[in-house]
Amino acid sequence: MLAYVLKRTGAAIATLVAASIVIFIFIHLIPGDPIYVMLGDEATPEQVEALRIRLGYDQPIYVQYFYWAGNVLRGDLGTSIFFQEPVTLIIRDGAETSLLLATVTMVWIVALGVPVGVLAAIRQGTWIDQGLSGIAMLLASIPTFWVGLYLILIFAANLGWLPSSGYPSIFEEGGLSNLRYLLLPSLTLAAPNAALILRLTRASMLDVAKEDYVRTARSKGIRPYRVVLRHILRNALLAVVSAFGFTFAALISEAVVTETVFALPGIGRMVVQSILRRDYPVIQGVILVIVCLYLVINLLVDISYRYLDPRVDLE
Amino acid sequence: MLKVRNLVVAAGSPSAELDIVSDVSFEIKRGEVLGLVGESGSGKSITSLAVMGLLPHPHIWVRSGAIELDGADITEEPPHLRVERGHGGVSMIFQEPMTSLNPVLRIGEQIEEAVRVHDGSTGETARIRARELLEMVRIPDARLQLNAYPHELSGGMRQRVMIAIALACRPQVLIADEPTTALDVTVQMQVLSLIRELCDAFDMGVLFITHDLGVVSELADRVAVMYGGKLAETGPVADLFRNPLHPYTGGLMGCVPDPGAGHRRFRTIPGQAPKPGEVPQGCKFAPRCDHVQPVCRSGAIPAVAAGPAHAAYCHHPLSRELT
Amino acid sequence: MTTKLRSFLSVFAARPVALLGLVYLVTIVTVALGADVIAPYAPEAIEPINRLSPPSWGHLFGTDHFGRDTFSRVLHGSRLALLIGVGVVSFALATGVPIGIVSALFPRLGRVLMRMVDVMMAFPSLLLALGLIVILGQSVANAILAIGVIYLTTTARITYGVTLRLREETYVEAARSMGASTVWMIRRHILPNMISPLLVQASFVFAFAQLGAASLDFLGLGAPPEIPSWGNMLAESRIYITRAPWLLFYPGLMIVLTAFSLNLVGDVLRDRLDPRFREMLSNRQRR
Ligand SMILES: Nc1ncnc2c1ncn2[C@@H]1O[C@H](COP(=O)(O)OP(=O)(O)O)[C@@H](O)[C@H]1O
Ligand code: SF4
Ligand SMILES: [Mg+2]
């Protein structure tokens, strides 16, 4: 087990290093001198030169990379040009919103996608199944922001039941009731992904139902619902669990849009705004953190998969 | 006692249905082994799944006929309804030990599940019973193996576990569908003698399915030979081997290695088993039969008897010793 | 060819909803080609007195904040939608397929290439696209490129998987041992068997390219704002959603119908696919 975890962690770290190089080169490919972007038009040549040396931009590019990577390892992701604040602080400020949004969304995805997928599989071929599968494909074909705008139009603008934008921290006034600000965004974000999990659950339930061991389970005389839950679903979920890493990747991209639609103070909106403002240190730092998170999640998914499936040798 | 009467199983859809088993009847008493023999595709598995109430709905269903256990009609009752109504007396082990156990559940859990349903016991009692069952099927280190996963066991061990699960259902009749086909020869012999012993020990009827007449001659008390979804011949094992009536039975016996002959003699039946839908009119065996006559190719085939329990469906049976 | 076409259409006859999807796609292509003739107004024609007017006989889908006819703009928007779709699919196939085939046939190089694909997949796709646009500048061509890169990765992976399967197959092995050249093998065995899986992949990529382009437009980094793309129309209408909800409805509906139809068609084609490849191709690729 330990050997496996170490091996997978090593691979993840290698990917992270490769990704950090890509990010670094990416930022340096951007046309225009970042120093001018930082200082604006009015800077004197002396100021430009001073900043260039302070940031190490006079060094060869690989030296700059190691300089940056060294800082990252020490927990210093640089300073935002726009906010004049450490990037780590900016990420910390957005983390609560984004992590809560992701968590609530994952709850929706599992709570809606899996049971409805089971229902579609049990009723295979009936109009219930066809209807649910059709809805799932429709949901996967809708732009995230369109769903969000419609939810705002209906539940915030017309009915006035829920707030349309923003999110005050749950640690501030309002406490946990502030979570209602995340209700519409999380549903927006969950819709297409729950649809994918639904289709996946249905497909793998139908695959497993054909297995010989399901027939054995039936032959014992146990009740049909127990056959479904204990024998079919249990095995079908293996495929669903292994798709979670993938789902998370899809989630990040759509979270960027969702946070923008609902004006949530999260990391996703922050990175889009930073891209629009050409605030390179923030872009660089945030993307690195997101990639890191993605790799960690994939690692956890792989490891938990190996716990769930006894056939996989942990050595 | 298990009685199967005029069983007809259809496949396809109600608008385009096809009989894959037709007019099959047999009985199994307690303590008796009935060998069901036939080439691959002759409908043995479908027959046994029908008896188990496990036909894969809605593609395959019992079109007519009846299955009775101690007088109760259990036709098309799925196993869980049989348990509920007190008809849970038939259990089954399958052909593929490698895929018939749930890969993510421990052996113990899979046996206890059956114990709980059929004994109503729970917890420690069920666990003890599961261990006893593993000991009955002669799995060494039963207590340890309860915690094993299927993939940690060999094919023979898995088939023993399958037998233990079947015994947990306290069957009057055990159906074994080619249980040793996938196993090594030595293991095959061990599993066969285990089944025979359990049959005697529990006074249990056994429907033993195989394509190997040699196995049947060792194990069975009576034999039913199937061809193309129909019964060709039934009878006590000694009578049938001494005096086969149906040319197909004769052909099958030609396929049995003859220990008396100096060399091993295999004579296979030329031609191929019919596929459902392309079966000829009249006798299904006609295209491959050495004794075929024009009369064989149309109409119903008469039953001929050579004793109180020995009968075949043929116009021109091999033996003249008819009664 | 006609028999092929007939068997293609017969698949759809069994799934009426998918047939509707196919009919919609044919319609939208016609509309895109004939937009100048069909549209009652020029897409940029301004009617200041008719600003934000609701749907009426004069303006079927209403007008926007400049008084431009939404119906005409929606019709013209189909052009960009198709252009983006065709562009992204072409780019993804032109880059992903060679990478996949080469990786499968030359394992040493393949390991490196597939590792690079893995690294690219670790980046959130939309951020990757946004980043590329920041570097390359905002234009339709760059939007196509940016979205194309996302599907380069999935296409390369699928091609890789399919080629490996095909290569394993004995007849390919036999062909190779008889001294056939790699180029011959690719032309004779791999490409012909690759067409069906790639057609399925192309439908899904076409569908999701619509969503990706719409997201870019919405964030203000897609097609330049003067182009009447469906995504741009939605982005502009955002502040008027309570006053002029029709501005939100029609362009969005077009995106949904287009993506949905393509997904339906892809799904039908996928069901027809050789089971060996069906697993690899899923429309779970929304990224
Ligand atoms: N799911 C099915 N649908 C249609 N026909 C089937 C199905 N399963 C089996 N059959 C047909 O039923 C016949 C009997 O099959 P089976 O009982 O498995 O034969 P055996 O066990 O004697 O080898 C075969 O000819 C097969 O073609
Ligand atoms: S009925 Fe005729 S064809 Fe059929 S087995 Fe008997 S002799 Fe042969
Ligand atoms: Mg069989």
Short mmCIF file of C-alpha atoms in Angstrom, two decimals, chain A residues 211-224 226 230-232 234-235 238 308-312, chain B residues 49 52 54 79-80 83-84 94 96 99-105 109-110 113-114 117-118 149 151 162 165:
data_model
loop_
_atom_site.label_atom_id
_atom_site.label_comp_id
_atom_site.label_asym_id
_atom_site.label_seq_id
_atom_site.Cartn_x
_atom_site.Cartn_y
_atom_site.Cartn_z
CA GLU A 211 -22.78 -10.41 -14.22
CA ASP A 212 -22.98 -14.03 -13.10
CA TYR A 213 -22.63 -13.11 -9.43
CA VAL A 214 -25.85 -11.13 -9.58
CA ARG A 215 -27.61 -14.29 -10.71
CA THR A 216 -25.99 -16.12 -7.79
CA ALA A 217 -27.29 -13.43 -5.43
CA ARG A 218 -30.81 -13.82 -6.82
CA SER A 219 -30.62 -17.59 -6.50
CA LYS A 220 -30.13 -17.23 -2.74
CA GLY A 221 -33.63 -15.83 -2.44
CA ILE A 222 -32.64 -12.42 -1.11
CA ARG A 223 -35.03 -9.61 -1.91
CA PRO A 224 -34.64 -7.72 -5.18
CA ARG A 226 -31.03 -6.00 -1.61
CA ARG A 230 -25.65 -4.80 -2.10
CA HIS A 231 -24.60 -6.54 -5.27
CA ILE A 232 -25.31 -4.34 -8.29
CA ARG A 234 -21.92 -1.68 -4.78
CA ASN A 235 -19.98 -2.82 -7.86
CA LEU A 238 -16.58 1.54 -8.50
CA LEU A 308 -13.02 -0.29 -2.50
CA ASP A 309 -11.96 -2.96 -4.97
CA PRO A 310 -10.28 -5.87 -3.19
CA ARG A 311 -9.15 -7.34 -6.50
CA VAL A 312 -6.61 -4.58 -6.96
CA LEU B 49 -32.69 -21.65 -14.94
CA MET B 52 -34.74 -22.07 -10.51
CA LEU B 54 -34.08 -17.32 -12.78
CA PRO B 79 -36.32 -17.38 -5.57
CA HIS B 80 -37.23 -14.59 -3.15
CA VAL B 83 -38.58 -18.26 0.24
CA GLU B 84 -41.46 -16.04 1.30
CA PHE B 94 -23.32 -22.52 -11.84
CA GLU B 96 -18.43 -20.50 -14.06
CA THR B 99 -17.43 -15.12 -12.13
CA SER B 100 -20.25 -16.45 -9.96
CA LEU B 101 -19.08 -14.88 -6.71
CA ASN B 102 -19.29 -11.16 -5.98
CA PRO B 103 -15.72 -9.84 -6.21
CA VAL B 104 -16.09 -7.10 -3.59
CA LEU B 105 -17.70 -9.14 -0.80
CA GLU B 109 -20.61 -12.38 3.89
CA GLN B 110 -21.84 -14.12 0.76
CA GLU B 113 -26.44 -13.70 3.32
CA ALA B 114 -28.03 -16.99 2.23
CA VAL B 117 -32.58 -15.63 4.43
CA HIS B 118 -33.15 -19.36 4.87
CA TYR B 149 -12.21 -12.49 -1.14
CA HIS B 151 -10.12 -13.68 -6.17
CA MET B 162 -20.76 -21.98 -4.37
CA ILE B 165 -23.98 -21.15 -0.55
#
